CSV table of C-alpha atoms in Angstrom, one decimal:
chain,number,residue,atom,x,y,z
O,1,MET,CA,0.6,-0.1,-0.1
O,2,LYS,CA,3.0,2.2,1.4
O,3,ALA,CA,4.7,1.8,-2.5
O,4,LEU,CA,1.0,2.4,-4.7
O,5,ILE,CA,0.5,5.7,-2.4
O,6,PHE,CA,5.1,6.4,-3.3
O,7,ILE,CA,4.0,5.7,-7.1
O,8,SER,CA,1.2,8.6,-7.5
O,9,LEU,CA,3.3,10.4,-5.5
O,10,LEU,CA,5.8,10.0,-7.5
O,11,LEU,CA,3.4,10.8,-11.4
O,12,ALA,CA,1.6,14.0,-10.0
O,13,THR,CA,5.3,15.0,-9.4
O,14,SER,CA,6.3,14.7,-13.4
O,15,SER,CA,5.4,17.2,-16.3
O,16,GLY,CA,2.7,14.7,-16.7
O,17,ALA,CA,0.6,16.0,-14.2
O,18,PHE,CA,0.5,19.3,-15.8
O,19,GLN,CA,-1.4,20.4,-19.3
O,20,GLU,CA,1.1,21.1,-22.1
O,21,GLU,CA,1.4,23.1,-25.3
O,22,GLU,CA,4.1,22.6,-27.4
O,23,ASN,CA,6.6,21.5,-25.1
O,24,VAL,CA,6.0,24.6,-22.7
O,25,LEU,CA,3.4,23.1,-19.7
O,26,VAL,CA,0.2,25.6,-18.7
O,27,LEU,CA,-0.3,26.4,-15.4
O,28,THR,CA,-3.2,27.7,-13.6
O,29,THR,CA,-4.0,29.1,-9.9
O,30,ASP,CA,-4.6,25.2,-9.2
O,31,THR,CA,-1.2,24.0,-10.4
O,32,PHE,CA,0.9,26.5,-10.0
O,33,GLN,CA,2.3,25.9,-7.3
O,34,GLU,CA,2.8,22.2,-7.4
O,35,ALA,CA,4.6,22.6,-10.3
O,36,ILE,CA,6.9,25.3,-8.8
O,37,ASP,CA,7.3,22.4,-5.1
O,38,ALA,CA,8.1,19.5,-8.1
O,39,PHE,CA,11.0,20.8,-10.4
O,40,LYS,CA,14.3,21.9,-8.5
O,41,PHE,CA,14.5,24.6,-11.6
O,42,ILE,CA,11.5,25.6,-13.8
O,43,LEU,CA,11.2,29.0,-16.6
O,44,VAL,CA,8.3,30.4,-15.9
O,45,GLU,CA,7.0,33.1,-19.0
O,46,PHE,CA,3.5,35.6,-18.0
O,47,TYR,CA,2.1,36.6,-21.1
O,48,ALA,CA,-0.8,38.6,-22.4
O,49,PRO,CA,-2.5,36.9,-25.3
O,50,TRP,CA,-2.5,40.0,-26.8
O,51,CYS,CA,1.1,41.1,-26.2
O,52,GLY,CA,2.6,41.2,-29.4
O,53,HIS,CA,6.0,40.3,-27.8
O,54,CYS,CA,4.8,37.6,-26.6
O,55,LYS,CA,3.4,36.4,-30.1
O,56,LYS,CA,7.1,36.9,-30.6
O,57,LEU,CA,8.7,34.8,-27.8
O,58,ALA,CA,6.3,31.6,-28.2
O,59,PRO,CA,8.2,29.7,-30.9
O,60,GLU,CA,11.4,30.2,-29.8
O,61,TYR,CA,10.5,29.6,-26.0
O,62,SER,CA,9.4,26.0,-27.5
O,63,ALA,CA,11.7,25.0,-29.2
O,64,ALA,CA,13.9,26.2,-26.6
O,65,ALA,CA,11.7,23.9,-24.0
O,66,ALA,CA,12.1,20.9,-26.5
O,67,GLU,CA,15.6,21.0,-26.6
O,68,LEU,CA,16.1,21.1,-23.4
O,69,LYS,CA,13.6,18.5,-23.3
O,70,LYS,CA,16.2,16.6,-25.7
O,71,GLN,CA,19.7,17.2,-23.4
O,72,GLY,CA,18.1,16.4,-20.3
O,73,GLY,CA,16.0,13.5,-20.6
O,74,ASP,CA,15.0,12.4,-17.5
O,75,ASN,CA,15.8,15.7,-15.7
O,76,TYR,CA,15.1,18.4,-18.3
O,77,VAL,CA,14.2,21.5,-17.1
O,78,PRO,CA,11.0,22.9,-17.9
O,79,LEU,CA,9.5,26.2,-18.7
O,80,ALA,CA,6.0,27.0,-18.5
O,81,LYS,CA,3.7,29.5,-18.9
O,82,VAL,CA,0.8,31.7,-17.3
O,83,ASP,CA,-1.5,33.7,-18.6
O,84,ALA,CA,-1.5,36.8,-16.1
O,85,THR,CA,-4.6,38.2,-17.7
O,86,ALA,CA,-6.2,35.1,-16.5
O,87,GLU,CA,-4.7,34.0,-14.1
O,88,SER,CA,-4.0,37.3,-12.0
O,89,SER,CA,-3.7,36.3,-8.1
O,90,ILE,CA,-0.1,34.7,-9.3
O,91,ALA,CA,0.8,37.6,-11.4
O,92,GLU,CA,0.3,40.1,-8.4
O,93,LYS,CA,1.9,37.8,-5.9
O,94,PHE,CA,5.4,38.0,-8.0
O,95,SER,CA,4.5,41.6,-8.9
O,96,ILE,CA,4.4,41.1,-12.4
O,97,GLN,CA,4.2,44.5,-14.8
O,98,GLY,CA,5.1,44.1,-18.2
O,99,TYR,CA,4.6,41.0,-20.4
O,100,PRO,CA,6.5,38.7,-21.5
O,101,THR,CA,8.4,38.8,-17.7
O,102,LEU,CA,10.0,35.5,-17.1
O,103,LYS,CA,10.9,33.9,-13.6
O,104,PHE,CA,13.5,31.1,-13.2
O,105,PHE,CA,12.0,29.2,-9.8
O,106,ILE,CA,15.8,27.9,-7.8
O,107,ASN,CA,13.8,25.2,-4.9
O,108,GLY,CA,11.0,27.1,-5.0
O,109,GLN,CA,12.6,30.8,-5.1
O,110,ALA,CA,12.6,33.0,-8.2
O,111,ILE,CA,15.1,34.7,-9.5
O,112,ASP,CA,14.8,37.6,-12.4
O,113,TYR,CA,15.5,35.7,-16.1
O,114,GLU,CA,18.5,37.5,-17.8
O,115,GLY,CA,19.2,35.9,-20.6
O,116,GLY,CA,17.8,36.9,-24.2
O,117,ARG,CA,15.0,35.7,-26.3
O,118,THR,CA,15.7,33.1,-28.8
O,119,GLN,CA,15.8,29.6,-28.4
O,120,THR,CA,19.4,29.5,-28.2
O,121,ASP,CA,20.0,32.4,-25.5
O,122,ILE,CA,17.4,30.4,-23.6
O,123,VAL,CA,18.7,27.2,-23.4
O,124,ALA,CA,22.8,28.1,-22.7
O,125,TRP,CA,20.7,31.0,-20.0
O,126,ILE,CA,19.1,27.6,-18.4
O,127,ASN,CA,21.7,25.3,-18.3
O,128,LYS,CA,24.3,27.7,-17.3
O,129,LYS,CA,21.8,28.5,-14.4
O,130,SER,CA,21.2,24.3,-13.8
O,131,GLY,CA,24.4,23.0,-14.4
O,132,PRO,CA,27.4,23.1,-13.4
O,133,PRO,CA,29.8,27.0,-14.1
O,134,SER,CA,32.1,25.5,-16.2
O,135,ASN,CA,32.3,23.0,-18.6
O,136,GLU,CA,35.6,20.1,-17.0
O,137,LEU,CA,36.8,18.9,-20.5
O,138,ASN,CA,39.9,16.2,-20.0
O,139,SER,CA,41.3,16.3,-23.7
O,140,VAL,CA,42.6,17.6,-26.6
O,141,GLN,CA,39.5,16.0,-28.7
O,142,ASP,CA,37.3,17.1,-26.2
O,143,LEU,CA,38.4,20.6,-26.5
O,144,GLU,CA,38.1,20.4,-30.2
O,145,LYS,CA,34.7,19.1,-29.7
O,146,PHE,CA,33.8,21.3,-27.6
O,147,LEU,CA,35.1,24.4,-29.7
O,148,GLU,CA,32.7,23.4,-32.6
O,149,ARG,CA,29.4,25.3,-30.2
O,150,VAL,CA,31.3,29.0,-30.6
O,151,SER,CA,29.8,29.5,-33.5
O,152,SER,CA,26.0,29.8,-31.3
O,153,SER,CA,27.9,31.2,-28.6
O,154,PRO,CA,32.1,32.5,-27.4
O,155,ILE,CA,33.1,30.9,-25.5
O,156,ILE,CA,35.7,31.0,-22.7
O,157,VAL,CA,38.6,28.6,-21.7
O,158,PHE,CA,41.3,27.8,-18.3
O,159,PHE,CA,43.8,26.2,-19.2
O,160,GLY,CA,45.7,25.5,-15.7
O,161,ASN,CA,48.2,23.3,-14.2
O,162,SER,CA,45.1,22.4,-11.5
O,163,GLU,CA,42.2,22.6,-10.3
O,164,ASP,CA,43.4,24.1,-6.8
O,165,ASP,CA,44.8,27.3,-8.5
O,166,ASN,CA,43.6,30.2,-7.6
O,167,ASP,CA,43.5,31.7,-10.2
O,168,PHE,CA,40.7,28.9,-11.4
O,169,GLN,CA,38.4,29.7,-8.4
O,170,THR,CA,38.2,33.3,-9.6
O,171,PHE,CA,37.5,31.9,-13.2
O,172,LYS,CA,34.8,30.0,-11.8
O,173,ALA,CA,33.1,32.3,-9.3
O,174,VAL,CA,32.9,34.3,-12.3
O,175,ALA,CA,31.5,31.5,-14.8
O,176,GLN,CA,28.6,31.1,-11.4
O,177,SER,CA,27.1,35.0,-12.5
O,178,ASN,CA,28.5,35.2,-15.9
O,179,ASP,CA,25.6,34.2,-18.6
O,180,LYS,CA,27.4,36.3,-21.4
O,181,VAL,CA,30.2,33.5,-22.8
O,182,THR,CA,30.3,29.8,-21.9
O,183,PHE,CA,32.9,28.4,-20.0
O,184,ALA,CA,35.3,25.1,-20.1
O,185,HIS,CA,38.0,24.5,-18.0
O,186,ILE,CA,41.3,22.1,-18.8
O,187,VAL,CA,43.7,20.9,-17.3
O,188,ASN,CA,46.6,19.2,-20.3
O,189,ALA,CA,49.8,20.6,-20.8
O,190,GLU,CA,49.4,19.0,-24.4
O,191,ALA,CA,45.9,21.1,-25.4
O,192,THR,CA,47.9,24.6,-23.8
O,193,GLU,CA,50.7,23.5,-26.2
O,194,LYS,CA,48.6,23.0,-29.0
O,195,TYR,CA,46.9,26.1,-28.6
O,196,ASN,CA,50.4,28.4,-28.0
O,197,VAL,CA,48.5,29.9,-24.7
O,198,GLN,CA,51.1,31.9,-22.8
O,199,GLY,CA,48.8,32.7,-20.0
O,200,LYS,CA,45.3,31.4,-18.8
O,201,ILE,CA,42.3,32.0,-20.3
O,202,VAL,CA,41.8,32.1,-23.7
O,203,LEU,CA,38.2,33.7,-25.7
O,204,PHE,CA,37.0,31.9,-28.3
O,205,LYS,CA,34.4,33.3,-30.9
O,206,SER,CA,33.5,33.4,-34.4
O,207,PHE,CA,33.4,36.8,-35.5
O,208,ASP,CA,36.1,39.9,-35.6
O,209,GLU,CA,39.8,38.9,-33.7
O,210,LYS,CA,38.1,34.9,-33.4
O,211,ARG,CA,40.4,34.9,-30.8
O,212,ASN,CA,41.6,36.9,-27.8
O,213,ASP,CA,43.9,35.9,-25.0
O,214,LEU,CA,43.7,37.6,-21.1
O,215,ASP,CA,46.8,38.9,-20.3
O,216,GLY,CA,47.9,40.3,-16.3
O,217,ALA,CA,46.1,39.8,-13.3
O,218,ILE,CA,43.3,37.3,-13.5
O,219,THR,CA,40.5,39.1,-11.3
O,220,ASN,CA,36.6,39.1,-10.9
O,221,GLU,CA,37.2,42.5,-12.5
O,222,THR,CA,39.3,41.8,-15.1
O,223,LEU,CA,37.7,38.7,-16.3
O,224,GLU,CA,34.6,40.5,-16.2
O,225,GLN,CA,36.1,43.4,-18.4
O,226,PHE,CA,37.7,41.9,-21.1
O,227,ILE,CA,34.3,39.6,-21.2
O,228,ASN,CA,32.3,42.7,-21.6
O,229,ALA,CA,35.1,44.3,-24.2
O,230,HIS,CA,35.2,40.9,-26.1
O,231,GLY,CA,32.8,39.1,-25.6
O,232,ASN,CA,30.4,40.1,-28.4
O,233,PRO,CA,30.8,42.1,-31.6
O,234,VAL,CA,32.2,45.2,-32.1
O,235,LEU,CA,29.2,46.0,-34.3
O,236,LEU,CA,26.2,44.8,-33.0
O,237,PRO,CA,23.2,44.7,-35.4
O,238,PHE,CA,20.3,45.3,-33.4
O,239,ASN,CA,18.2,42.1,-33.2
O,240,ASP,CA,17.2,40.4,-30.3
O,241,LYS,CA,21.0,39.8,-28.9
O,242,ALA,CA,21.5,43.2,-28.9
O,243,ILE,CA,18.7,43.8,-27.0
O,244,ASN,CA,20.1,41.3,-24.7
O,245,ILE,CA,23.2,42.7,-24.6
O,246,ILE,CA,22.4,46.4,-24.6
O,247,PHE,CA,19.1,46.8,-22.6
O,248,GLN,CA,19.2,43.8,-19.9
O,249,GLN,CA,23.0,43.7,-19.9
O,250,ARG,CA,22.4,47.5,-19.2
O,251,ASN,CA,25.0,48.9,-21.7
O,252,ASN,CA,25.2,52.2,-23.5
O,253,ALA,CA,25.2,52.2,-26.8
O,254,VAL,CA,25.8,54.2,-30.2
O,255,LEU,CA,23.1,53.3,-32.4
O,256,LEU,CA,23.5,54.0,-36.2
O,257,PHE,CA,20.6,54.0,-38.4
O,258,THR,CA,20.9,53.1,-41.4
O,259,ASP,CA,20.2,51.9,-45.3
O,260,ASP,CA,21.7,50.4,-48.8
O,261,SER,CA,22.0,53.9,-50.2
O,262,ASP,CA,25.4,55.3,-50.9
O,263,ALA,CA,24.9,57.5,-47.7
O,264,GLY,CA,24.2,54.8,-45.7
O,265,ALA,CA,27.2,52.4,-46.4
O,266,ALA,CA,29.3,55.6,-45.9
O,267,ALA,CA,27.8,56.0,-42.8
O,268,TYR,CA,28.6,52.3,-42.0
O,269,ASP,CA,32.4,52.4,-42.6
O,270,VAL,CA,32.7,55.7,-40.5
O,271,PHE,CA,31.2,53.8,-37.9
O,272,ALA,CA,33.3,50.8,-38.2
O,273,GLN,CA,36.5,53.0,-38.6
O,274,VAL,CA,35.7,54.6,-35.1
O,275,ALA,CA,34.0,51.8,-33.1
O,276,GLY,CA,37.2,50.2,-32.3
O,277,ALA,CA,38.8,53.0,-30.3
O,278,PHE,CA,35.8,53.1,-28.2
O,279,LYS,CA,34.5,49.3,-28.2
O,280,ASP,CA,35.3,48.9,-23.7
O,281,ARG,CA,33.8,51.6,-23.1
O,282,ILE,CA,30.3,51.5,-25.0
O,283,LYS,CA,28.7,49.2,-27.6
O,284,PHE,CA,27.9,49.5,-31.1
O,285,SER,CA,24.9,48.9,-33.1
O,286,PHE,CA,23.2,49.1,-36.4
O,287,SER,CA,19.7,48.9,-37.6
O,288,LYS,CA,17.9,48.7,-40.9
O,289,PRO,CA,14.9,48.9,-41.8
O,290,ASN,CA,15.3,45.8,-44.4
O,291,ASP,CA,17.7,44.0,-42.2
O,292,GLY,CA,14.3,41.1,-41.4
O,293,SER,CA,14.3,42.2,-37.6
O,294,GLY,CA,11.4,44.3,-37.8
O,295,LEU,CA,12.8,46.6,-35.1
O,296,PHE,CA,13.8,49.5,-37.3
O,297,HIS,CA,10.9,51.7,-36.6
O,298,ARG,CA,10.0,50.6,-32.3
O,299,LEU,CA,14.4,51.5,-31.6
O,300,ALA,CA,14.1,55.2,-33.6
O,301,GLU,CA,10.7,55.7,-31.9
O,302,TYR,CA,12.4,54.6,-28.2
O,303,VAL,CA,15.1,57.1,-28.7
O,304,GLY,CA,13.6,59.8,-30.6
O,305,ALA,CA,15.6,59.0,-34.2
O,306,SER,CA,14.8,59.6,-37.4
O,307,THR,CA,13.1,57.2,-39.4
O,308,VAL,CA,13.1,59.3,-43.3
O,309,ASN,CA,16.1,61.4,-42.8
O,310,VAL,CA,18.3,58.6,-42.8
O,311,PRO,CA,22.0,57.4,-41.6
O,312,ASN,CA,21.7,59.2,-38.7
O,313,ILE,CA,23.7,58.6,-34.6
O,314,MET,CA,22.1,58.7,-31.5
O,315,ILE,CA,23.7,57.4,-27.8
O,316,PHE,CA,21.1,55.6,-25.5
O,317,ASP,CA,22.8,56.0,-22.4
O,318,GLN,CA,21.3,53.4,-20.3
O,319,LEU,CA,23.8,54.0,-17.1
O,320,GLY,CA,23.2,58.0,-17.5
O,321,GLY,CA,18.9,57.9,-16.5
O,322,ASN,CA,18.1,55.8,-20.2
O,323,ALA,CA,19.5,59.7,-21.5
O,324,LYS,CA,19.6,60.4,-25.8
O,325,TYR,CA,22.0,61.8,-27.1
O,326,ARG,CA,21.4,62.8,-31.1
O,327,PHE,CA,24.2,63.4,-33.6
O,328,GLU,CA,23.3,66.7,-35.5
O,329,GLU,CA,26.5,66.8,-37.7
O,330,SER,CA,28.0,65.1,-41.2
O,331,ILE,CA,28.8,61.2,-40.2
O,332,THR,CA,32.5,61.6,-40.6
O,333,VAL,CA,35.4,59.7,-38.5
O,334,ASP,CA,36.4,63.0,-37.5
O,335,THR,CA,32.7,64.0,-36.3
O,336,LEU,CA,31.8,61.0,-34.7
O,337,ARG,CA,35.4,60.7,-32.7
O,338,THR,CA,34.7,64.4,-31.2
O,339,PHE,CA,31.0,63.2,-30.6
O,340,LEU,CA,32.3,60.2,-28.6
O,341,THR,CA,34.5,62.3,-26.8
O,342,ASN,CA,32.3,64.7,-25.9
O,343,PHE,CA,30.0,62.6,-24.1
O,344,PHE,CA,32.7,60.8,-22.3
O,345,ASP,CA,33.6,64.1,-20.9
O,346,GLY,CA,30.0,64.9,-20.0
O,347,ASN,CA,30.3,67.8,-22.7
O,348,LEU,CA,27.0,67.0,-24.7
O,349,GLY,CA,23.5,68.6,-24.3
O,350,ARG,CA,20.5,65.8,-23.8
O,351,TYR,CA,17.8,65.9,-26.3
O,352,MET,CA,14.4,65.3,-24.7
O,353,LYS,CA,11.8,63.6,-27.1
O,354,SER,CA,8.7,65.4,-27.2
O,355,GLU,CA,5.1,66.1,-29.3
O,356,GLU,CA,3.9,69.4,-30.2
O,357,ILE,CA,1.5,71.2,-27.7
O,358,PRO,CA,-1.8,70.7,-28.5
O,359,SER,CA,-3.7,73.6,-30.0
O,360,SER,CA,-6.5,73.2,-27.5
O,361,ASN,CA,-6.5,71.4,-24.1
O,362,ASP,CA,-9.8,71.8,-22.7
O,363,GLU,CA,-11.1,68.0,-22.0
O,364,PRO,CA,-10.9,66.9,-18.5
O,365,VAL,CA,-7.8,64.9,-18.4
O,366,LYS,CA,-5.1,67.8,-19.7
O,367,ILE,CA,-2.2,66.5,-22.4
O,368,VAL,CA,0.7,66.8,-21.1
O,369,VAL,CA,4.1,66.4,-23.5
O,370,GLY,CA,7.5,67.4,-22.9
O,371,LYS,CA,7.1,70.7,-24.0
O,372,ASN,CA,4.6,71.9,-22.4
O,373,PHE,CA,5.7,69.9,-18.7
O,374,LYS,CA,7.5,72.8,-16.3
O,375,ASP,CA,4.2,75.2,-18.0
O,376,LEU,CA,1.3,72.3,-16.8
O,377,VAL,CA,3.0,70.6,-14.3
O,378,ILE,CA,5.8,72.8,-12.5
O,379,ASN,CA,5.5,76.3,-12.4
O,380,ASN,CA,2.0,76.8,-11.5
O,381,ASP,CA,0.5,76.3,-7.6
O,382,LYS,CA,-1.5,73.6,-8.5
O,383,ASP,CA,-1.3,70.2,-7.6
O,384,VAL,CA,-1.1,68.0,-10.6
O,385,LEU,CA,-1.6,64.3,-10.8
O,386,VAL,CA,0.0,62.6,-14.4
O,387,GLU,CA,-0.4,59.0,-15.7
O,388,PHE,CA,2.3,58.2,-18.0
O,389,TYR,CA,1.5,55.4,-20.4
O,390,ALA,CA,1.6,53.5,-24.3
O,391,PRO,CA,-0.6,53.8,-26.6
O,392,TRP,CA,-0.5,50.1,-26.6
O,393,CYS,CA,-0.5,48.9,-23.4
O,394,GLY,CA,-3.3,46.7,-22.5
O,395,HIS,CA,-3.4,48.2,-18.2
O,396,CYS,CA,-3.6,51.7,-20.2
O,397,LYS,CA,-6.5,51.2,-21.6
O,398,GLN,CA,-8.2,49.3,-18.9
O,399,LEU,CA,-7.4,52.6,-16.8
O,400,ALA,CA,-8.6,55.0,-18.9
O,401,PRO,CA,-12.7,55.4,-18.6
O,402,ILE,CA,-11.6,55.7,-14.5
O,403,TYR,CA,-9.5,58.3,-14.3
O,404,GLU,CA,-11.8,60.3,-17.6
O,405,THR,CA,-14.5,59.7,-14.7
O,406,LEU,CA,-12.2,61.4,-12.1
O,407,ALA,CA,-11.0,64.4,-14.3
O,408,LYS,CA,-14.3,65.0,-14.9
O,409,LYS,CA,-15.4,65.1,-11.1
O,410,LEU,CA,-12.5,66.4,-10.1
O,411,GLN,CA,-12.9,69.7,-12.5
O,412,VAL,CA,-15.5,71.0,-9.4
O,413,ASN,CA,-11.6,72.0,-7.4
O,414,PRO,CA,-9.4,74.4,-10.1
O,415,ASN,CA,-6.3,73.8,-7.7
O,416,ILE,CA,-5.9,70.0,-9.2
O,417,ILE,CA,-4.8,69.3,-12.5
O,418,ILE,CA,-5.8,65.3,-13.5
O,419,ALA,CA,-3.2,64.9,-16.7
O,420,LYS,CA,-1.7,62.1,-18.8
O,421,CYS,CA,1.5,62.0,-20.7
O,422,ASP,CA,2.3,59.5,-23.7
O,423,ALA,CA,5.6,58.6,-22.5
O,424,THR,CA,6.6,56.5,-25.2
O,425,ALA,CA,6.5,59.9,-27.2
O,426,ASN,CA,7.2,62.2,-25.0
O,427,GLU,CA,10.6,62.4,-22.1
O,428,VAL,CA,10.8,64.7,-19.2
O,429,GLU,CA,14.0,65.4,-17.7
O,430,GLY,CA,14.3,63.8,-13.7
O,431,VAL,CA,11.4,61.7,-14.9
O,432,SER,CA,12.6,57.5,-15.2
O,433,ILE,CA,9.7,55.7,-16.3
O,434,GLU,CA,10.0,52.1,-16.2
O,435,SER,CA,6.6,49.9,-16.9
O,436,PHE,CA,3.0,51.7,-17.9
O,437,PRO,CA,1.1,52.8,-16.4
O,438,THR,CA,2.8,55.0,-14.1
O,439,LEU,CA,1.7,57.4,-12.6
O,440,LYS,CA,3.2,60.9,-10.2
O,441,PHE,CA,1.7,63.6,-7.9
O,442,TRP,CA,3.3,66.9,-7.6
O,443,LYS,CA,2.0,68.4,-4.7
O,444,ASN,CA,2.2,72.2,-5.0
O,445,GLY,CA,5.1,73.9,-3.0
O,446,GLN,CA,7.1,70.5,-2.8
O,447,LYS,CA,7.5,70.0,-6.6
O,448,ASP,CA,10.5,68.7,-6.3
O,449,GLN,CA,9.5,65.7,-4.2
O,450,VAL,CA,7.8,63.8,-6.5
O,451,ILE,CA,5.3,61.3,-5.0
O,452,SER,CA,4.6,57.9,-6.9
O,453,TYR,CA,1.2,56.9,-6.5
O,454,SER,CA,0.9,53.4,-5.8
O,455,GLY,CA,-2.8,52.9,-4.0
O,456,GLY,CA,-5.5,51.4,-6.2
O,457,ARG,CA,-6.6,51.7,-9.8
O,458,ASP,CA,-10.3,52.4,-8.9
O,459,GLU,CA,-11.8,56.2,-9.0
O,460,ALA,CA,-12.3,55.5,-4.6
O,461,GLY,CA,-8.6,55.0,-4.5
O,462,PHE,CA,-7.5,58.4,-6.5
O,463,ILE,CA,-9.7,60.1,-5.0
O,464,SER,CA,-8.5,58.9,-1.7
O,465,PHE,CA,-5.1,59.5,-2.0
O,466,LEU,CA,-5.6,63.4,-3.8
O,467,LYS,CA,-8.2,63.7,-0.6
O,468,GLU,CA,-5.0,63.1,1.6
O,469,ASN,CA,-2.0,64.6,-0.6
O,470,THR,CA,-3.8,67.9,-1.9
O,471,SER,CA,-1.8,71.3,-0.8
O,472,HIS,CA,-5.5,72.8,-1.0
O,473,PRO,CA,-9.4,72.9,0.7
O,474,TRP,CA,-10.4,69.4,-0.3
O,475,VAL,CA,-14.3,70.5,-2.7
O,476,ASP,CA,-16.5,68.0,-1.0
O,477,LEU,CA,-17.2,65.7,-3.8
O,478,ASP,CA,-20.3,64.4,-3.5
O,479,ARG,CA,-22.1,67.5,-2.9
O,480,VAL,CA,-21.1,69.0,-6.5
O,481,GLU,CA,-23.1,67.7,-9.8
O,482,GLU,CA,-22.1,65.2,-12.2
O,483,LEU,CA,-21.1,67.6,-14.6
């Protein structure tokens, strides 16, 4: 009897106990915790059925799930998905703000997924997190076979005399946390001689110089810098991999928007010539409207670049509050080099996106753009609540009628302004928007101390917040007839 109970429990914790679509487990409120408890490692995607990014990820995610099954056999790491719009209690528990959001669970504990969004990237990231940080190789033949993978990912190899070497311990520690390259190690004098290794660490890759040798002391810092400087092509075509390198790994970038015209080709040549001198300090990436990625217009919209007057160049300063800098001169080696030098010296003026000020702004919800922000929000004695939204955001669309009703009711109070700002088309210095919708409150007399709204997204929640935080006498809305 006990044996039967044990077998039943064992079956209950297998992937067969969960609904599956194209190798991906489909989890609900009823099955989510069971899956998290059943698997030591599991990657979960929180998605929305209408989300374009989720639809684009789907085939890569399914392919990665199939590959992990193939690699792992009975002990594979499963991939799962949760419809966050239907299973809202799970989404709220893990503070899901945008789609898709991926969480990796290790013994039930969630960490953010920080890998790329291709099959190869997902599989590599999962294998790094669930397996040994560095692959052990024992012979020249092992190394040669392993290096066949270099076309899909750079491989960094430690050539040593002993695994007790302090430098190897440093190498292994970096391998544990670094997902940018594949790590391997070998203790074999024949391999060291065949590959003419003068130090201990070599990075093999399929692009640029094909190989880089680390000189000098091996520390966590020097090894991370070495990987960051040489682990990616100097010139990155802007695709999903570049998104991971620039945005998810938080690197500053110079972005060239170009095409196949003679001017575009000349700009690319200049870009390539200048990149070598600055590659250790900033990433270089280029985007074309016909490159197959479908990202040209979206990237241009995000950073405020022109899609008509190409070629053009922007700097995206992710480490400086997502600041953007527009290159305004003709593209030559000297002008681009000067532009970058001025950026690093702090001598460039920041570019701020803005729509034009609306010709009329008489609706209950006032329209804020970059050009009228100070007048409408800062330079007055009003209390101002601003919703920063994206036109494509589902949560923003759900909020819109509630926000409109709130604004109509508050028209009787001339001291409070209810406003909205399309944050995809407008930027405000000192205001960083990470998700949509984001609501912020500027209180009269304290406008240098912005209050982030975190209350309920219903009329009662907004009114309670405003009543508590307004600097002016509150107008009793219950005694005012509906306008």
